[in-house]
PDB file of C-alpha atoms in Angstrom:
ATOM      1  CA  MET A1469      12.975 -13.017   2.631  1.00 86.00           C
ATOM      2  CA  LYS A1470      14.231 -11.250  -0.499  1.00 95.00           C
ATOM      3  CA  THR A1471      14.876  -7.551  -0.111  1.00 96.00           C
ATOM      4  CA  VAL A1472      14.985  -4.378  -2.168  1.00 97.00           C
ATOM      5  CA  GLN A1473      16.951  -1.178  -1.709  1.00 96.00           C
ATOM      6  CA  LEU A1474      15.399   1.926  -0.145  1.00 97.00           C
ATOM      7  CA  LYS A1475      18.243   4.434  -0.318  1.00 95.00           C
ATOM      8  CA  ASP A1476      20.791   3.030   2.191  1.00 94.00           C
ATOM      9  CA  THR A1477      18.438   0.451   3.738  1.00 95.00           C
ATOM     10  CA  HIS A1478      17.291  -2.993   2.668  1.00 97.00           C
ATOM     11  CA  ILE A1479      13.572  -3.681   3.120  1.00 98.00           C
ATOM     12  CA  PRO A1480      11.453  -6.759   2.368  1.00 98.00           C
ATOM     13  CA  ALA A1481      10.226  -7.156  -1.207  1.00 98.00           C
ATOM     14  CA  VAL A1482       6.667  -7.050   0.182  1.00 98.00           C
ATOM     15  CA  ALA A1483       5.317  -4.632   2.793  1.00 98.00           C
ATOM     16  CA  LEU A1484       2.364  -5.473   5.034  1.00 98.00           C
ATOM     17  CA  GLY A1485      -0.672  -3.217   5.347  1.00 96.00           C
ATOM     18  CA  THR A1486      -2.828  -2.663   8.421  1.00 94.00           C
ATOM     19  CA  TRP A1487      -5.735  -0.625   7.056  1.00 88.00           C
ATOM     20  CA  SER A1488      -8.212  -3.308   8.145  1.00 85.00           C
ATOM     21  CA  TRP A1489      -6.836  -3.557  11.700  1.00 90.00           C
ATOM     22  CA  GLY A1490      -9.240  -2.281  14.338  1.00 79.00           C
ATOM     23  CA  THR A1491     -12.553  -0.515  14.010  1.00 69.00           C
ATOM     24  CA  GLY A1492     -13.787   3.045  13.832  1.00 65.00           C
ATOM     25  CA  ALA A1493     -14.075   5.769  11.215  1.00 63.00           C
ATOM     26  CA  ASN A1494     -12.322   4.603   8.033  1.00 65.00           C
ATOM     27  CA  GLY A1495     -11.479   1.369   9.845  1.00 59.00           C
ATOM     28  CA  GLY A1496     -11.641  -2.302   9.052  1.00 59.00           C
ATOM     29  CA  ASP A1497     -15.328  -2.694   9.890  1.00 58.00           C
ATOM     30  CA  ALA A1498     -16.545   0.085   7.589  1.00 57.00           C
ATOM     31  CA  ILE A1499     -14.176  -0.587   4.704  1.00 58.00           C
ATOM     32  CA  PHE A1500     -13.803  -4.361   4.727  1.00 65.00           C
ATOM     33  CA  GLY A1501     -16.545  -5.675   6.992  1.00 62.00           C
ATOM     34  CA  ASN A1502     -13.928  -6.921   9.481  1.00 69.00           C
ATOM     35  CA  ASN A1503     -13.868  -6.599  13.236  1.00 67.00           C
ATOM     36  CA  LEU A1504     -10.273  -7.532  13.990  1.00 73.00           C
ATOM     37  CA  MET A1505      -8.607  -6.662  17.270  1.00 80.00           C
ATOM     38  CA  ASP A1506      -5.389  -7.514  19.143  1.00 89.00           C
ATOM     39  CA  GLU A1507      -6.155 -11.150  19.872  1.00 90.00           C
ATOM     40  CA  ASP A1508      -7.042 -11.826  16.230  1.00 90.00           C
ATOM     41  CA  LEU A1509      -3.978 -10.108  14.807  1.00 94.00           C
ATOM     42  CA  GLN A1510      -1.143 -11.001  17.179  1.00 96.00           C
ATOM     43  CA  PRO A1511      -0.554 -14.458  15.604  1.00 95.00           C
ATOM     44  CA  ILE A1512      -0.429 -12.850  12.156  1.00 96.00           C
ATOM     45  CA  PHE A1513       2.114 -10.289  13.300  1.00 97.00           C
ATOM     46  CA  ASN A1514       4.254 -13.015  14.888  1.00 97.00           C
ATOM     47  CA  GLU A1515       4.190 -15.190  11.789  1.00 96.00           C
ATOM     48  CA  ALA A1516       5.141 -12.288   9.546  1.00 97.00           C
ATOM     49  CA  MET A1517       8.072 -11.261  11.721  1.00 97.00           C
ATOM     50  CA  ASN A1518       9.318 -14.842  11.891  1.00 96.00           C
ATOM     51  CA  ALA A1519       9.295 -14.895   8.093  1.00 96.00           C
ATOM     52  CA  GLY A1520      11.312 -11.695   7.805  1.00 97.00           C
ATOM     53  CA  LEU A1521       8.363  -9.531   6.746  1.00 98.00           C
ATOM     54  CA  ASN A1522       9.047  -6.638   9.090  1.00 98.00           C
ATOM     55  CA  LEU A1523       7.890  -3.527   7.177  1.00 98.00           C
ATOM     56  CA  TRP A1524       4.448  -2.472   8.435  1.00 98.00           C
ATOM     57  CA  ASP A1525       2.401   0.212   6.709  1.00 98.00           C
ATOM     58  CA  THR A1526      -0.267   2.106   8.632  1.00 97.00           C
ATOM     59  CA  ALA A1527      -1.743   5.616   8.903  1.00 96.00           C
ATOM     60  CA  ALA A1528      -3.165   7.897  11.560  1.00 96.00           C
ATOM     61  CA  VAL A1529      -6.558   7.843   9.806  1.00 94.00           C
ATOM     62  CA  TYR A1530      -6.912   4.042   9.683  1.00 93.00           C
ATOM     63  CA  GLY A1531      -9.665   3.635  12.249  1.00 90.00           C
ATOM     64  CA  MET A1532      -8.633   7.127  13.405  1.00 91.00           C
ATOM     65  CA  GLY A1533      -5.702   5.742  15.355  1.00 94.00           C
ATOM     66  CA  ALA A1534      -6.967   2.190  15.912  1.00 93.00           C
ATOM     67  CA  SER A1535      -4.539   0.575  13.473  1.00 94.00           C
ATOM     68  CA  GLU A1536      -1.502   2.377  14.903  1.00 97.00           C
ATOM     69  CA  THR A1537      -2.574   1.543  18.463  1.00 96.00           C
ATOM     70  CA  ILE A1538      -2.791  -2.188  17.758  1.00 96.00           C
ATOM     71  CA  LEU A1539       0.515  -2.206  15.888  1.00 98.00           C
ATOM     72  CA  GLY A1540       2.107  -0.258  18.739  1.00 98.00           C
ATOM     73  CA  LYS A1541       1.195  -2.999  21.212  1.00 97.00           C
ATOM     74  CA  PHE A1542       2.810  -5.629  19.009  1.00 97.00           C
ATOM     75  CA  ILE A1543       6.093  -3.797  18.445  1.00 97.00           C
ATOM     76  CA  LEU A1544       6.598  -2.731  22.058  1.00 96.00           C
ATOM     77  CA  GLY A1545      10.182  -3.421  23.073  1.00 94.00           C
ATOM     78  CA  ARG A1546      11.259  -4.593  19.609  1.00 96.00           C
ATOM     79  CA  ASP A1547      13.942  -2.966  17.484  1.00 94.00           C
ATOM     80  CA  ASP A1548      13.580  -5.204  14.423  1.00 97.00           C
ATOM     81  CA  VAL A1549      10.453  -3.559  12.998  1.00 98.00           C
ATOM     82  CA  LEU A1550      10.266  -0.998  10.183  1.00 98.00           C
ATOM     83  CA  ILE A1551       7.344   1.411  10.493  1.00 98.00           C
ATOM     84  CA  SER A1552       5.631   3.343   7.694  1.00 98.00           C
ATOM     85  CA  THR A1553       2.839   5.759   8.649  1.00 98.00           C
ATOM     86  CA  LYS A1554       1.154   8.849   7.243  1.00 98.00           C
ATOM     87  CA  PHE A1555      -0.162  12.356   7.711  1.00 98.00           C
ATOM     88  CA  THR A1556      -3.450  12.933   5.890  1.00 97.00           C
ATOM     89  CA  PRO A1557      -4.193  16.471   4.641  1.00 96.00           C
ATOM     90  CA  MET A1558      -7.868  17.263   5.175  1.00 92.00           C
ATOM     91  CA  GLY A1559      -9.959  20.413   5.200  1.00 83.00           C
ATOM     92  CA  ASP A1560      -9.227  23.190   7.635  1.00 89.00           C
ATOM     93  CA  GLN A1561      -5.961  22.311   9.393  1.00 95.00           C
ATOM     94  CA  SER A1562      -3.500  24.518  11.248  1.00 96.00           C
ATOM     95  CA  ASP A1563       0.144  24.877  10.286  1.00 94.00           C
ATOM     96  CA  ASP A1564       0.957  22.591  13.219  1.00 96.00           C
ATOM     97  CA  ALA A1565      -1.156  19.726  11.826  1.00 97.00           C
ATOM     98  CA  VAL A1566       1.758  17.609  10.583  1.00 98.00           C
ATOM     99  CA  GLU A1567       3.688  17.990  13.823  1.00 97.00           C
ATOM    100  CA  GLN A1568       0.596  17.193  15.900  1.00 97.00           C
ATOM    101  CA  SER A1569      -0.394  14.201  13.771  1.00 98.00           C
ATOM    102  CA  PHE A1570       3.152  12.862  13.847  1.00 98.00           C
ATOM    103  CA  ALA A1571       3.320  13.223  17.646  1.00 98.00           C
ATOM    104  CA  GLY A1572       0.043  11.306  17.940  1.00 98.00           C
ATOM    105  CA  SER A1573       1.378   8.547  15.707  1.00 98.00           C
ATOM    106  CA  LEU A1574       4.553   8.211  17.765  1.00 98.00           C
ATOM    107  CA  LYS A1575       2.534   7.971  20.977  1.00 98.00           C
ATOM    108  CA  ARG A1576       0.225   5.278  19.592  1.00 98.00           C
ATOM    109  CA  LEU A1577       3.126   3.344  18.103  1.00 98.00           C
ATOM    110  CA  GLY A1578       5.289   3.723  21.197  1.00 97.00           C
ATOM    111  CA  LYS A1579       8.208   4.935  19.084  1.00 97.00           C
ATOM    112  CA  ASP A1580      10.530   7.939  19.065  1.00 97.00           C
ATOM    113  CA  HIS A1581      10.906   7.839  15.265  1.00 97.00           C
ATOM    114  CA  VAL A1582       9.436   6.238  12.151  1.00 98.00           C
ATOM    115  CA  ASP A1583      11.254   4.783   9.163  1.00 98.00           C
ATOM    116  CA  ILE A1584       8.994   6.166   6.419  1.00 98.00           C
ATOM    117  CA  TYR A1585       6.595   9.078   6.841  1.00 98.00           C
ATOM    118  CA  TRP A1586       4.155   9.919   4.064  1.00 98.00           C
ATOM    119  CA  ILE A1587       1.985  12.793   2.972  1.00 98.00           C
ATOM    120  CA  HIS A1588      -1.160  10.786   2.317  1.00 97.00           C
ATOM    121  CA  ASN A1589      -2.745  12.873  -0.454  1.00 96.00           C
ATOM    122  CA  PRO A1590      -1.800  15.855  -2.653  1.00 95.00           C
ATOM    123  CA  LYS A1591      -4.006  18.532  -1.121  1.00 94.00           C
ATOM    124  CA  ASN A1592      -1.807  21.659  -1.004  1.00 94.00           C
ATOM    125  CA  VAL A1593       1.471  19.915  -1.909  1.00 97.00           C
ATOM    126  CA  ARG A1594       3.715  22.910  -1.257  1.00 97.00           C
ATOM    127  CA  ARG A1595       2.275  23.605   2.172  1.00 97.00           C
ATOM    128  CA  TRP A1596       2.454  20.102   3.583  1.00 97.00           C
ATOM    129  CA  THR A1597       5.658  18.882   1.946  1.00 98.00           C
ATOM    130  CA  SER A1598       7.543  21.732   3.600  1.00 97.00           C
ATOM    131  CA  LYS A1599       6.304  20.554   7.001  1.00 97.00           C
ATOM    132  CA  LEU A1600       8.288  17.339   6.583  1.00 98.00           C
ATOM    133  CA  ILE A1601      11.584  19.227   6.616  1.00 98.00           C
ATOM    134  CA  PRO A1602      11.910  19.785  10.392  1.00 98.00           C
ATOM    135  CA  LEU A1603      10.922  16.169  11.074  1.00 98.00           C
ATOM    136  CA  MET A1604      13.646  14.925   8.750  1.00 98.00           C
ATOM    137  CA  LYS A1605      16.271  17.278  10.141  1.00 98.00           C
ATOM    138  CA  SER A1606      15.398  16.234  13.683  1.00 97.00           C
ATOM    139  CA  GLY A1607      16.112  12.591  12.840  1.00 97.00           C
ATOM    140  CA  LYS A1608      12.619  11.508  13.882  1.00 98.00           C
ATOM    141  CA  VAL A1609      11.847  10.531  10.277  1.00 98.00           C
ATOM    142  CA  LYS A1610      14.401   8.565   8.273  1.00 98.00           C
ATOM    143  CA  TYR A1611      12.703   8.609   4.870  1.00 98.00           C
ATOM    144  CA  VAL A1612       9.742  10.526   3.464  1.00 98.00           C
ATOM    145  CA  GLY A1613       7.328   9.684   0.695  1.00 98.00           C
ATOM    146  CA  VAL A1614       4.211  10.958  -1.020  1.00 98.00           C
ATOM    147  CA  SER A1615       1.051   8.977  -1.645  1.00 98.00           C
ATOM    148  CA  ASN A1616      -1.692   9.427  -4.255  1.00 97.00           C
ATOM    149  CA  HIS A1617       0.294  12.188  -5.965  1.00 97.00           C
ATOM    150  CA  SER A1618       0.463  12.849  -9.705  1.00 96.00           C
ATOM    151  CA  LEU A1619       3.787  13.025 -11.535  1.00 97.00           C
ATOM    152  CA  GLU A1620       3.789  16.821 -11.448  1.00 97.00           C
ATOM    153  CA  GLU A1621       2.978  16.818  -7.732  1.00 97.00           C
ATOM    154  CA  ILE A1622       5.789  14.364  -7.054  1.00 98.00           C
ATOM    155  CA  LYS A1623       8.227  16.649  -8.871  1.00 98.00           C
ATOM    156  CA  ILE A1624       7.077  19.602  -6.762  1.00 98.00           C
ATOM    157  CA  ALA A1625       7.733  17.620  -3.571  1.00 98.00           C
ATOM    158  CA  VAL A1626      11.156  16.566  -4.850  1.00 98.00           C
ATOM    159  CA  ASP A1627      12.072  20.192  -5.580  1.00 98.00           C
ATOM    160  CA  ILE A1628      10.913  21.480  -2.171  1.00 98.00           C
ATOM    161  CA  LEU A1629      13.008  18.921  -0.319  1.00 98.00           C
ATOM    162  CA  GLU A1630      16.058  19.313  -2.553  1.00 98.00           C
ATOM    163  CA  GLN A1631      16.155  23.018  -1.771  1.00 98.00           C
ATOM    164  CA  GLU A1632      16.839  22.005   1.845  1.00 98.00           C
ATOM    165  CA  GLY A1633      19.405  19.366   0.894  1.00 98.00           C
ATOM    166  CA  LEU A1634      16.895  16.568   1.531  1.00 98.00           C
ATOM    167  CA  GLN A1635      15.493  13.797  -0.635  1.00 98.00           C
ATOM    168  CA  LEU A1636      12.148  12.267  -1.385  1.00 98.00           C
ATOM    169  CA  SER A1637      12.607   8.517  -1.053  1.00 98.00           C
ATOM    170  CA  ALA A1638       9.364   6.880  -2.106  1.00 98.00           C
ATOM    171  CA  VAL A1639       5.993   7.105  -3.827  1.00 98.00           C
ATOM    172  CA  GLN A1640       2.929   5.092  -2.794  1.00 98.00           C
ATOM    173  CA  ASN A1641      -0.013   4.857  -5.191  1.00 97.00           C
ATOM    174  CA  HIS A1642      -2.911   2.566  -6.024  1.00 97.00           C
ATOM    175  CA  TYR A1643      -1.534   0.159  -8.637  1.00 98.00           C
ATOM    176  CA  SER A1644      -2.886  -3.189  -9.764  1.00 98.00           C
ATOM    177  CA  LEU A1645      -3.713  -5.197 -12.870  1.00 98.00           C
ATOM    178  CA  LEU A1646      -6.993  -3.280 -12.948  1.00 97.00           C
ATOM    179  CA  TYR A1647      -5.559   0.151 -12.166  1.00 97.00           C
ATOM    180  CA  ARG A1648      -2.330   1.117 -13.917  1.00 97.00           C
ATOM    181  CA  SER A1649      -2.603   4.919 -13.986  1.00 95.00           C
ATOM    182  CA  SER A1650       0.794   5.378 -12.307  1.00 97.00           C
ATOM    183  CA  GLU A1651       2.398   3.421 -15.118  1.00 97.00           C
ATOM    184  CA  GLU A1652       0.440   5.180 -17.854  1.00 96.00           C
ATOM    185  CA  ALA A1653       1.301   8.606 -16.401  1.00 97.00           C
ATOM    186  CA  GLY A1654       5.011   7.836 -16.348  1.00 98.00           C
ATOM    187  CA  ILE A1655       5.260   7.813 -12.555  1.00 98.00           C
ATOM    188  CA  ILE A1656       6.831   4.377 -12.237  1.00 98.00           C
ATOM    189  CA  GLU A1657       9.357   5.176 -14.960  1.00 98.00           C
ATOM    190  CA  TYR A1658      10.184   8.468 -13.213  1.00 98.00           C
ATOM    191  CA  CYS A1659      10.683   6.659  -9.909  1.00 98.00           C
ATOM    192  CA  LYS A1660      13.085   4.151 -11.462  1.00 97.00           C
ATOM    193  CA  ALA A1661      15.078   6.937 -13.113  1.00 98.00           C
ATOM    194  CA  ASN A1662      15.312   9.016  -9.934  1.00 98.00           C
ATOM    195  CA  ASP A1663      16.028   6.430  -7.229  1.00 97.00           C
ATOM    196  CA  LEU A1664      12.516   6.585  -5.772  1.00 98.00           C
ATOM    197  CA  LEU A1665      11.006   3.340  -4.553  1.00 98.00           C
ATOM    198  CA  PHE A1666       7.435   2.836  -5.757  1.00 98.00           C
ATOM    199  CA  PHE A1667       5.073   1.139  -3.310  1.00 98.00           C
ATOM    200  CA  SER A1668       1.915  -0.299  -4.871  1.00 98.00           C
ATOM    201  CA  TYR A1669      -1.193  -0.513  -2.712  1.00 97.00           C
ATOM    202  CA  MET A1670      -4.486  -2.295  -3.439  1.00 95.00           C
ATOM    203  CA  VAL A1671      -2.582  -4.762  -5.630  1.00 97.00           C
ATOM    204  CA  LEU A1672      -5.262  -7.337  -4.809  1.00 96.00           C
ATOM    205  CA  GLU A1673      -8.070  -4.779  -5.141  1.00 95.00           C
ATOM    206  CA  GLN A1674      -9.097  -5.441  -1.551  1.00 88.00           C
ATOM    207  CA  GLY A1675      -9.491  -9.153  -2.285  1.00 92.00           C
ATOM    208  CA  ALA A1676     -11.237  -9.001  -5.665  1.00 95.00           C
ATOM    209  CA  LEU A1677      -8.147 -10.453  -7.408  1.00 97.00           C
ATOM    210  CA  THR A1678      -7.553 -13.305  -4.991  1.00 95.00           C
ATOM    211  CA  GLY A1679      -9.911 -15.738  -6.706  1.00 94.00           C
ATOM    212  CA  LYS A1680     -11.746 -16.283  -3.415  1.00 93.00           C
ATOM    213  CA  TYR A1681     -14.715 -14.129  -4.374  1.00 92.00           C
ATOM    214  CA  SER A1682     -17.071 -14.124  -7.332  1.00 92.00           C
ATOM    215  CA  ALA A1683     -20.563 -13.099  -8.462  1.00 90.00           C
ATOM    216  CA  GLN A1684     -21.781 -16.168  -6.575  1.00 92.00           C
ATOM    217  CA  ASN A1685     -19.634 -15.401  -3.516  1.00 91.00           C
ATOM    218  CA  PRO A1686     -19.410 -11.592  -3.332  1.00 88.00           C
ATOM    219  CA  PHE A1687     -18.050  -9.284  -0.645  1.00 88.00           C
ATOM    220  CA  LYS A1688     -20.169  -8.343   2.337  1.00 83.00           C
ATOM    221  CA  ALA A1689     -22.822  -5.822   1.294  1.00 83.00           C
ATOM    222  CA  GLY A1690     -22.751  -2.370   2.810  1.00 81.00           C
ATOM    223  CA  THR A1691     -18.946  -2.162   2.962  1.00 81.00           C
ATOM    224  CA  ARG A1692     -16.714  -0.002   0.789  1.00 79.00           C
ATOM    225  CA  ARG A1693     -15.363  -2.960  -1.151  1.00 83.00           C
ATOM    226  CA  GLY A1694     -18.758  -4.660  -1.309  1.00 86.00           C
ATOM    227  CA  ASP A1695     -20.277  -1.597  -2.953  1.00 87.00           C
ATOM    228  CA  ALA A1696     -17.361  -1.173  -5.379  1.00 88.00           C
ATOM    229  CA  PHE A1697     -17.049  -4.815  -6.420  1.00 92.00           C
ATOM    230  CA  ASN A1698     -20.636  -5.950  -6.849  1.00 91.00           C
ATOM    231  CA  GLU A1699     -21.907  -9.048  -8.649  1.00 93.00           C
ATOM    232  CA  GLU A1700     -21.855  -7.312 -12.028  1.00 94.00           C
ATOM    233  CA  VAL A1701     -18.205  -6.317 -11.608  1.00 95.00           C
ATOM    234  CA  PHE A1702     -17.204  -9.807 -10.485  1.00 95.00           C
ATOM    235  CA  ALA A1703     -18.835 -11.233 -13.608  1.00 96.00           C
ATOM    236  CA  LYS A1704     -16.565  -9.025 -15.720  1.00 97.00           C
ATOM    237  CA  LEU A1705     -13.515 -10.303 -13.838  1.00 97.00           C
ATOM    238  CA  GLU A1706     -14.140 -13.991 -14.494  1.00 97.00           C
ATOM    239  CA  ASN A1707     -11.837 -14.321 -17.519  1.00 97.00           C
ATOM    240  CA  LEU A1708      -8.985 -12.440 -15.815  1.00 98.00           C
ATOM    241  CA  ILE A1709      -9.257 -14.644 -12.731  1.00 98.00           C
ATOM    242  CA  GLU A1710      -9.180 -17.726 -14.957  1.00 98.00           C
ATOM    243  CA  VAL A1711      -5.984 -16.519 -16.655  1.00 98.00           C
ATOM    244  CA  MET A1712      -4.495 -15.904 -13.205  1.00 98.00           C
ATOM    245  CA  ARG A1713      -5.489 -19.429 -12.163  1.00 98.00           C
ATOM    246  CA  GLU A1714      -3.881 -20.947 -15.263  1.00 98.00           C
ATOM    247  CA  ILE A1715      -0.610 -19.103 -14.728  1.00 98.00           C
ATOM    248  CA  GLY A1716      -0.730 -19.863 -11.013  1.00 98.00           C
ATOM    249  CA  PHE A1717      -1.091 -23.576 -11.773  1.00 98.00           C
ATOM    250  CA  ARG A1718       2.305 -23.513 -13.520  1.00 97.00           C
ATOM    251  CA  TYR A1719       3.933 -22.174 -10.363  1.00 98.00           C
ATOM    252  CA  GLN A1720       1.689 -24.072  -7.931  1.00 98.00           C
ATOM    253  CA  VAL A1721       0.319 -20.853  -6.445  1.00 98.00           C
ATOM    254  CA  LYS A1722      -3.092 -19.154  -6.291  1.00 97.00           C
ATOM    255  CA  PRO A1723      -4.347 -16.073  -8.184  1.00 98.00           C
ATOM    256  CA  ALA A1724      -3.459 -13.777  -5.274  1.00 97.00           C
ATOM    257  CA  GLU A1725       0.207 -14.734  -5.568  1.00 98.00           C
ATOM    258  CA  ILE A1726       0.126 -14.035  -9.299  1.00 98.00           C
ATOM    259  CA  ALA A1727      -1.262 -10.531  -8.717  1.00 98.00           C
ATOM    260  CA  ILE A1728       1.485  -9.855  -6.161  1.00 98.00           C
ATOM    261  CA  ALA A1729       4.190 -11.376  -8.374  1.00 98.00           C
ATOM    262  CA  TRP A1730       3.017  -9.157 -11.251  1.00 98.00           C
ATOM    263  CA  ALA A1731       3.429  -6.039  -9.094  1.00 98.00           C
ATOM    264  CA  ILE A1732       6.935  -7.141  -8.106  1.00 98.00           C
ATOM    265  CA  ALA A1733       7.823  -7.886 -11.731  1.00 98.00           C
ATOM    266  CA  LYS A1734       6.801  -4.321 -12.609  1.00 98.00           C
ATOM    267  CA  GLY A1735       9.489  -3.022 -10.232  1.00 97.00           C
ATOM    268  CA  THR A1736       7.220  -2.075  -7.321  1.00 98.00           C
ATOM    269  CA  VAL A1737       6.961  -3.048  -3.659  1.00 98.00           C
ATOM    270  CA  PRO A1738       3.413  -4.294  -3.084  1.00 98.00           C
ATOM    271  CA  ILE A1739       1.689  -3.493   0.202  1.00 98.00           C
ATOM    272  CA  ILE A1740      -0.471  -6.465   1.132  1.00 97.00           C
ATOM    273  CA  GLY A1741      -3.187  -6.126   3.733  1.00 93.00           C
ATOM    274  CA  VAL A1742      -2.896  -8.999   6.197  1.00 94.00           C
ATOM    275  CA  THR A1743      -5.750 -10.286   8.329  1.00 92.00           C
ATOM    276  CA  LYS A1744      -5.145 -14.061   8.208  1.00 91.00           C
ATOM    277  CA  PRO A1745      -2.081 -16.318   8.572  1.00 92.00           C
ATOM    278  CA  SER A1746      -2.665 -17.466   4.974  1.00 93.00           C
ATOM    279  CA  HIS A1747      -1.958 -13.917   3.801  1.00 94.00           C
ATOM    280  CA  ILE A1748       1.588 -14.205   5.147  1.00 97.00           C
ATOM    281  CA  THR A1749       2.076 -17.530   3.378  1.00 96.00           C
ATOM    282  CA  SER A1750       0.726 -15.966   0.189  1.00 96.00           C
ATOM    283  CA  ALA A1751       3.139 -13.036   0.343  1.00 96.00           C
ATOM    284  CA  ILE A1752       6.103 -15.349   0.896  1.00 97.00           C
ATOM    285  CA  SER A1753       5.121 -17.584  -2.028  1.00 97.00           C
ATOM    286  CA  ALA A1754       4.580 -14.639  -4.374  1.00 98.00           C
ATOM    287  CA  VAL A1755       8.119 -13.332  -3.911  1.00 97.00           C
ATOM    288  CA  ASP A1756       9.507 -16.546  -5.411  1.00 96.00           C
ATOM    289  CA  VAL A1757       7.341 -16.409  -8.551  1.00 98.00           C
ATOM    290  CA  LYS A1758       9.207 -15.067 -11.590  1.00 98.00           C
ATOM    291  CA  LEU A1759       6.689 -14.342 -14.320  1.00 98.00           C
ATOM    292  CA  THR A1760       7.782 -14.452 -17.950  1.00 98.00           C
ATOM    293  CA  ASN A1761       7.259 -11.497 -20.260  1.00 98.00           C
ATOM    294  CA  LYS A1762       4.569 -13.508 -22.069  1.00 98.00           C
ATOM    295  CA  GLU A1763       2.725 -14.183 -18.807  1.00 98.00           C
ATOM    296  CA  ILE A1764       2.860 -10.516 -17.872  1.00 98.00           C
ATOM    297  CA  GLU A1765       1.498  -9.612 -21.308  1.00 98.00           C
ATOM    298  CA  ASP A1766      -1.308 -12.178 -21.013  1.00 98.00           C
ATOM    299  CA  LEU A1767      -2.292 -10.883 -17.569  1.00 98.00           C
ATOM    300  CA  GLU A1768      -2.354  -7.276 -18.685  1.00 98.00           C
ATOM    301  CA  GLN A1769      -4.385  -8.056 -21.798  1.00 98.00           C
ATOM    302  CA  ALA A1770      -6.929 -10.054 -19.802  1.00 98.00           C
ATOM    303  CA  ALA A1771      -7.161  -7.216 -17.282  1.00 98.00           C
ATOM    304  CA  LYS A1772      -7.678  -4.645 -20.027  1.00 97.00           C
ATOM    305  CA  THR A1773     -10.568  -6.564 -21.559  1.00 98.00           C
ATOM    306  CA  THR A1774     -12.478  -6.545 -18.249  1.00 97.00           C
ATOM    307  CA  ASP A1775     -13.044  -2.806 -18.657  1.00 95.00           C
ATOM    308  CA  VAL A1776     -13.037  -2.609 -14.854  1.00 94.00           C
ATOM    309  CA  GLU A1777     -11.286   0.265 -13.077  1.00 92.00           C
ATOM    310  CA  ILE A1778     -12.332   0.966  -9.512  1.00 87.00           C
ATOM    311  CA  ARG A1779     -11.125   4.240  -8.018  1.00 85.00           C
ATOM    312  CA  GLY A1780     -11.212   4.968  -4.316  1.00 75.00           C
ATOM    313  CA  THR A1781     -13.374   7.880  -3.238  1.00 71.00           C
ATOM    314  CA  TRP A1782     -10.177   9.671  -2.236  1.00 71.00           C
ATOM    315  CA  GLU A1783      -8.873   9.229  -5.801  1.00 76.00           C
ATOM    316  CA  ASN A1784     -12.068  10.524  -7.383  1.00 56.00           C
ATOM    317  CA  SER A1785     -11.723  13.701  -5.348  1.00 49.00           C
ATOM    318  CA  MET A1786      -8.253  14.300  -6.796  1.00 48.00           C
ATOM    319  CA  ILE A1787      -9.102  14.031 -10.493  1.00 39.00           C
TER     320      ILE A1787
END
């Protein structure tokens, strides 16, 4: 598996997401219409690890601990796994919220440290960024990142950590052919210039850019993605999917691999949600696709003409 540099560590060129693992509030059943538990996911975990895809991204709020709990069972006794998890700022939280959330994550994961720890959203950046400092100095967190932050908020986090002789290492934002706000706002350029690794999530728009779904074969109704990508939206995506198919044909891959390869070509590390063995195969194939500048231009133009931009509810609340 090809790797990229995260400060002094090499990580896979693709990270694997576990948002849809397990059920519960904000879990796989409500968001994706899945009901995936240990027995469903163990073979996927094994296949990924065998392929060298060992960076797993989760969060305390994914199924309110369900995702971390399942992942914790799989990594028990292993020292070849890289773990990325998150603290999510919410409403009324005490000053001990980061420490308490982190302790809960460690317990569920069965670990004494994590490789990357994120502040999940930019609510009260100064307050919560400062709470990362003792975790970093204790050695329990190797790298820290911020997710869903604007450029100005990222700079604030960088400054807070630098005052303590520490560094921000990564940024994780929604970024896809349909949603390029991090590029337009200069965030990706800033990351490249300042040795910050940019992780792109929802690269496949929760499956809408895989070519598997359409107006005739939509997502399950009553789920977050089913409500966001309805039949009308899928109709608007038809031309983009066709362009992705045509480019994919040249490389003997499917549209999903083209979407992932595009994110890699843009200098980001895509986080791909995995719920089937085919998702591992897809991620591996995508890493080997080297899109030309013309193909990237064609993809971006086709995406622009769809006039489709789906924000998460968490993103709408941050505008």
